[in-house]
Structure formats: C-alpha cells, structure tokens
Amino acid sequence: MALDLDTEAAMNEGVCVTGAGGFIGSWLVNLLLSKDYSVHGTVRNPQDTKNAALYELPKASQNLKLFKADVLDYHSLGPAIAGCHGVFHVASPIPSSTIKDPQATLNNTLATFHT
C-alpha cells in the first residue's frame, strides 16, 4: 500500500524507518527530518557509535527517536511502529550463519536477475 506523505497526519503522527542506520535508511531519515517529519528509526543498537551520525542530523534532536529492533522479531518492532502513520521498511536482516555454498547462492541470484 502506498503511503501518502503529503498529509498533515503523516507529519504529525510521524513515520517509522526500519534499518535507519543503514545506507538507504539513513538517507531516508535525513530527507524526512528535512521535511519536518517525526521519525521513529529502528536500529540493532541505538547506543552503537555507528548511529551517532543519525543523532547529529539537522532536526534529529527534536524529531528522531531510535528504537532497538530486530526485523526478524515482530514483537521488537511494535514500540517503533506504534503511533506512526506509516512505515518505510528498508532494513535487511543479516544472516547469523555463513553461506555453505557461496557459488550456488551467487548463481541463484544471477539467474533471478536474468529472468
């Protein structure tokens, strides 16, 4: 479902960005903050120094709140999503184990692109 961000509700209620500490997520958080949105961002660990740049974004002190969440754990996302008008899901889980056959995985991925 598309999210209409040009509504007063979206700005007042705010939005959630999963994966706020990632490359795409951090750019999206910056864009939303620049447009005066209240943003709930999910990260693996809000106190991790890699998230310091998020706290330094313009308007972050007033409009950004980071939540500890695991995108593979539905219940951990609840507090971040609560009260938000919509969610931008840009997080990607990191596998907890190594890939046993990386060549097969690569071939599968390439085949997907070529179909």
JSON list of C-alpha atoms in Angstrom, two decimals:
[
{"chain": "A", "resi": 1, "resn": "MET", "atom": "CA", "xyz": [0.00, 0.00, 0.00]},
{"chain": "A", "resi": 2, "resn": "ALA", "atom": "CA", "xyz": [1.31, 3.43, -0.92]},
{"chain": "A", "resi": 3, "resn": "LEU", "atom": "CA", "xyz": [1.91, 5.93, 1.84]},
{"chain": "A", "resi": 4, "resn": "ASP", "atom": "CA", "xyz": [0.72, 9.48, 1.21]},
{"chain": "A", "resi": 5, "resn": "LEU", "atom": "CA", "xyz": [3.33, 11.63, 2.90]},
{"chain": "A", "resi": 6, "resn": "ASP", "atom": "CA", "xyz": [1.71, 14.89, 1.86]},
{"chain": "A", "resi": 7, "resn": "THR", "atom": "CA", "xyz": [-0.84, 14.68, 4.61]},
{"chain": "A", "resi": 8, "resn": "GLU", "atom": "CA", "xyz": [-0.87, 16.51, 7.90]},
{"chain": "A", "resi": 9, "resn": "ALA", "atom": "CA", "xyz": [-1.43, 13.16, 9.64]},
{"chain": "A", "resi": 10, "resn": "ALA", "atom": "CA", "xyz": [1.84, 11.77, 8.26]},
{"chain": "A", "resi": 11, "resn": "MET", "atom": "CA", "xyz": [3.76, 14.76, 9.55]},
{"chain": "A", "resi": 12, "resn": "ASN", "atom": "CA", "xyz": [2.03, 14.94, 12.94]},
{"chain": "A", "resi": 13, "resn": "GLU", "atom": "CA", "xyz": [1.88, 11.22, 13.68]},
{"chain": "A", "resi": 14, "resn": "GLY", "atom": "CA", "xyz": [5.27, 10.54, 12.18]},
{"chain": "A", "resi": 15, "resn": "VAL", "atom": "CA", "xyz": [6.65, 7.61, 10.28]},
{"chain": "A", "resi": 16, "resn": "CYS", "atom": "CA", "xyz": [8.87, 4.65, 11.08]},
{"chain": "A", "resi": 17, "resn": "VAL", "atom": "CA", "xyz": [12.00, 3.79, 9.10]},
{"chain": "A", "resi": 18, "resn": "THR", "atom": "CA", "xyz": [13.30, 0.26, 9.65]},
{"chain": "A", "resi": 19, "resn": "GLY", "atom": "CA", "xyz": [17.04, -0.04, 9.11]},
{"chain": "A", "resi": 20, "resn": "ALA", "atom": "CA", "xyz": [17.56, 3.64, 9.90]},
{"chain": "A", "resi": 21, "resn": "GLY", "atom": "CA", "xyz": [21.28, 3.08, 10.46]},
{"chain": "A", "resi": 22, "resn": "GLY", "atom": "CA", "xyz": [21.86, 1.60, 7.02]},
{"chain": "A", "resi": 23, "resn": "PHE", "atom": "CA", "xyz": [22.86, 3.42, 3.84]},
{"chain": "A", "resi": 24, "resn": "ILE", "atom": "CA", "xyz": [19.36, 3.82, 2.38]},
{"chain": "A", "resi": 25, "resn": "GLY", "atom": "CA", "xyz": [17.68, 4.17, 5.76]},
{"chain": "A", "resi": 26, "resn": "SER", "atom": "CA", "xyz": [19.95, 6.98, 6.92]},
{"chain": "A", "resi": 27, "resn": "TRP", "atom": "CA", "xyz": [19.38, 8.94, 3.71]},
{"chain": "A", "resi": 28, "resn": "LEU", "atom": "CA", "xyz": [15.63, 8.47, 4.08]},
{"chain": "A", "resi": 29, "resn": "VAL", "atom": "CA", "xyz": [15.74, 9.59, 7.73]},
{"chain": "A", "resi": 30, "resn": "ASN", "atom": "CA", "xyz": [17.67, 12.70, 6.69]},
{"chain": "A", "resi": 31, "resn": "LEU", "atom": "CA", "xyz": [15.13, 13.50, 3.95]},
{"chain": "A", "resi": 32, "resn": "LEU", "atom": "CA", "xyz": [12.15, 13.03, 6.27]},
{"chain": "A", "resi": 33, "resn": "LEU", "atom": "CA", "xyz": [13.72, 15.14, 9.02]},
{"chain": "A", "resi": 34, "resn": "SER", "atom": "CA", "xyz": [14.46, 17.90, 6.50]},
{"chain": "A", "resi": 35, "resn": "LYS", "atom": "CA", "xyz": [10.73, 17.97, 5.73]},
{"chain": "A", "resi": 36, "resn": "ASP", "atom": "CA", "xyz": [9.85, 18.23, 9.45]},
{"chain": "A", "resi": 37, "resn": "TYR", "atom": "CA", "xyz": [8.56, 14.70, 9.90]},
{"chain": "A", "resi": 38, "resn": "SER", "atom": "CA", "xyz": [8.73, 12.98, 13.25]},
{"chain": "A", "resi": 39, "resn": "VAL", "atom": "CA", "xyz": [10.75, 9.81, 12.63]},
{"chain": "A", "resi": 40, "resn": "HIS", "atom": "CA", "xyz": [10.97, 6.57, 14.59]},
{"chain": "A", "resi": 41, "resn": "GLY", "atom": "CA", "xyz": [14.02, 4.67, 13.36]},
{"chain": "A", "resi": 42, "resn": "THR", "atom": "CA", "xyz": [14.86, 1.05, 14.07]},
{"chain": "A", "resi": 43, "resn": "VAL", "atom": "CA", "xyz": [18.47, 0.00, 14.55]},
{"chain": "A", "resi": 44, "resn": "ARG", "atom": "CA", "xyz": [20.15, -3.01, 16.09]},
{"chain": "A", "resi": 45, "resn": "ASN", "atom": "CA", "xyz": [21.61, -0.95, 18.94]},
{"chain": "A", "resi": 46, "resn": "PRO", "atom": "CA", "xyz": [20.72, 2.74, 19.42]},
{"chain": "A", "resi": 47, "resn": "GLN", "atom": "CA", "xyz": [23.88, 3.31, 21.53]},
{"chain": "A", "resi": 48, "resn": "ASP", "atom": "CA", "xyz": [26.23, 1.90, 18.86]},
{"chain": "A", "resi": 49, "resn": "THR", "atom": "CA", "xyz": [28.70, 4.60, 17.77]},
{"chain": "A", "resi": 50, "resn": "LYS", "atom": "CA", "xyz": [27.84, 3.94, 14.12]},
{"chain": "A", "resi": 51, "resn": "ASN", "atom": "CA", "xyz": [24.44, 5.53, 14.82]},
{"chain": "A", "resi": 52, "resn": "ALA", "atom": "CA", "xyz": [25.98, 8.75, 16.15]},
{"chain": "A", "resi": 53, "resn": "ALA", "atom": "CA", "xyz": [25.64, 10.39, 12.73]},
{"chain": "A", "resi": 54, "resn": "LEU", "atom": "CA", "xyz": [21.87, 9.93, 12.90]},
{"chain": "A", "resi": 55, "resn": "TYR", "atom": "CA", "xyz": [21.70, 11.87, 16.15]},
{"chain": "A", "resi": 56, "resn": "GLU", "atom": "CA", "xyz": [23.72, 14.67, 14.52]},
{"chain": "A", "resi": 57, "resn": "LEU", "atom": "CA", "xyz": [21.35, 15.17, 11.58]},
{"chain": "A", "resi": 58, "resn": "PRO", "atom": "CA", "xyz": [19.58, 18.54, 11.44]},
{"chain": "A", "resi": 59, "resn": "LYS", "atom": "CA", "xyz": [16.31, 18.42, 13.44]},
{"chain": "A", "resi": 60, "resn": "ALA", "atom": "CA", "xyz": [17.18, 14.98, 14.87]},
{"chain": "A", "resi": 61, "resn": "SER", "atom": "CA", "xyz": [17.22, 16.25, 18.44]},
{"chain": "A", "resi": 62, "resn": "GLN", "atom": "CA", "xyz": [13.55, 17.23, 18.15]},
{"chain": "A", "resi": 63, "resn": "ASN", "atom": "CA", "xyz": [12.17, 14.75, 15.63]},
{"chain": "A", "resi": 64, "resn": "LEU", "atom": "CA", "xyz": [14.16, 11.49, 15.74]},
{"chain": "A", "resi": 65, "resn": "LYS", "atom": "CA", "xyz": [13.79, 8.62, 18.16]},
{"chain": "A", "resi": 66, "resn": "LEU", "atom": "CA", "xyz": [15.77, 5.42, 17.66]},
{"chain": "A", "resi": 67, "resn": "PHE", "atom": "CA", "xyz": [14.44, 2.04, 18.79]},
{"chain": "A", "resi": 68, "resn": "LYS", "atom": "CA", "xyz": [16.29, -1.21, 19.28]},
{"chain": "A", "resi": 69, "resn": "ALA", "atom": "CA", "xyz": [14.65, -3.77, 17.00]},
{"chain": "A", "resi": 70, "resn": "ASP", "atom": "CA", "xyz": [15.30, -6.97, 15.10]},
{"chain": "A", "resi": 71, "resn": "VAL", "atom": "CA", "xyz": [13.40, -7.15, 11.80]},
{"chain": "A", "resi": 72, "resn": "LEU", "atom": "CA", "xyz": [13.13, -10.91, 12.25]},
{"chain": "A", "resi": 73, "resn": "ASP", "atom": "CA", "xyz": [11.31, -10.42, 15.58]},
{"chain": "A", "resi": 74, "resn": "TYR", "atom": "CA", "xyz": [7.83, -8.98, 15.01]},
{"chain": "A", "resi": 75, "resn": "HIS", "atom": "CA", "xyz": [7.34, -8.06, 18.67]},
{"chain": "A", "resi": 76, "resn": "SER", "atom": "CA", "xyz": [10.52, -5.97, 18.82]},
{"chain": "A", "resi": 77, "resn": "LEU", "atom": "CA", "xyz": [9.14, -3.73, 16.04]},
{"chain": "A", "resi": 78, "resn": "GLY", "atom": "CA", "xyz": [5.91, -2.86, 17.87]},
{"chain": "A", "resi": 79, "resn": "PRO", "atom": "CA", "xyz": [7.20, 0.03, 20.00]},
{"chain": "A", "resi": 80, "resn": "ALA", "atom": "CA", "xyz": [8.85, 1.70, 16.98]},
{"chain": "A", "resi": 81, "resn": "ILE", "atom": "CA", "xyz": [5.76, 1.41, 14.80]},
{"chain": "A", "resi": 82, "resn": "ALA", "atom": "CA", "xyz": [3.23, 2.39, 17.48]},
{"chain": "A", "resi": 83, "resn": "GLY", "atom": "CA", "xyz": [1.55, 5.70, 16.72]},
{"chain": "A", "resi": 84, "resn": "CYS", "atom": "CA", "xyz": [3.13, 6.10, 13.29]},
{"chain": "A", "resi": 85, "resn": "HIS", "atom": "CA", "xyz": [1.16, 6.99, 10.17]},
{"chain": "A", "resi": 86, "resn": "GLY", "atom": "CA", "xyz": [3.23, 4.61, 8.04]},
{"chain": "A", "resi": 87, "resn": "VAL", "atom": "CA", "xyz": [6.37, 2.51, 7.78]},
{"chain": "A", "resi": 88, "resn": "PHE", "atom": "CA", "xyz": [9.28, 2.56, 5.35]},
{"chain": "A", "resi": 89, "resn": "HIS", "atom": "CA", "xyz": [10.72, -0.94, 5.51]},
{"chain": "A", "resi": 90, "resn": "VAL", "atom": "CA", "xyz": [14.29, -0.67, 4.22]},
{"chain": "A", "resi": 91, "resn": "ALA", "atom": "CA", "xyz": [16.00, -2.95, 6.74]},
{"chain": "A", "resi": 92, "resn": "SER", "atom": "CA", "xyz": [17.66, -6.16, 5.68]},
{"chain": "A", "resi": 93, "resn": "PRO", "atom": "CA", "xyz": [18.41, -8.97, 8.11]},
{"chain": "A", "resi": 94, "resn": "ILE", "atom": "CA", "xyz": [21.99, -10.14, 8.43]},
{"chain": "A", "resi": 95, "resn": "PRO", "atom": "CA", "xyz": [22.29, -13.92, 8.36]},
{"chain": "A", "resi": 96, "resn": "SER", "atom": "CA", "xyz": [23.59, -15.39, 11.59]},
{"chain": "A", "resi": 97, "resn": "SER", "atom": "CA", "xyz": [25.42, -18.18, 9.78]},
{"chain": "A", "resi": 98, "resn": "THR", "atom": "CA", "xyz": [27.77, -18.41, 6.83]},
{"chain": "A", "resi": 99, "resn": "ILE", "atom": "CA", "xyz": [26.65, -19.49, 3.39]},
{"chain": "A", "resi": 100, "resn": "LYS", "atom": "CA", "xyz": [27.69, -23.09, 2.84]},
{"chain": "A", "resi": 101, "resn": "ASP", "atom": "CA", "xyz": [27.93, -22.86, -0.94]},
{"chain": "A", "resi": 102, "resn": "PRO", "atom": "CA", "xyz": [28.50, -19.23, -1.99]},
{"chain": "A", "resi": 103, "resn": "GLN", "atom": "CA", "xyz": [28.85, -20.11, -5.69]},
{"chain": "A", "resi": 104, "resn": "ALA", "atom": "CA", "xyz": [25.43, -21.77, -5.75]},
{"chain": "A", "resi": 105, "resn": "THR", "atom": "CA", "xyz": [23.94, -18.78, -3.95]},
{"chain": "A", "resi": 106, "resn": "LEU", "atom": "CA", "xyz": [25.55, -16.38, -6.43]},
{"chain": "A", "resi": 107, "resn": "ASN", "atom": "CA", "xyz": [24.35, -18.44, -9.40]},
{"chain": "A", "resi": 108, "resn": "ASN", "atom": "CA", "xyz": [20.83, -18.44, -7.99]},
{"chain": "A", "resi": 109, "resn": "THR", "atom": "CA", "xyz": [20.92, -14.66, -7.53]},
{"chain": "A", "resi": 110, "resn": "LEU", "atom": "CA", "xyz": [22.26, -14.08, -11.05]},
{"chain": "A", "resi": 111, "resn": "ALA", "atom": "CA", "xyz": [19.62, -16.38, -12.51]},
{"chain": "A", "resi": 112, "resn": "THR", "atom": "CA", "xyz": [16.96, -14.30, -10.77]},
{"chain": "A", "resi": 113, "resn": "PHE", "atom": "CA", "xyz": [18.25, -11.14, -12.45]},
{"chain": "A", "resi": 114, "resn": "HIS", "atom": "CA", "xyz": [18.25, -12.77, -15.88]},
{"chain": "A", "resi": 115, "resn": "THR", "atom": "CA", "xyz": [14.65, -14.00, -15.77]}
]
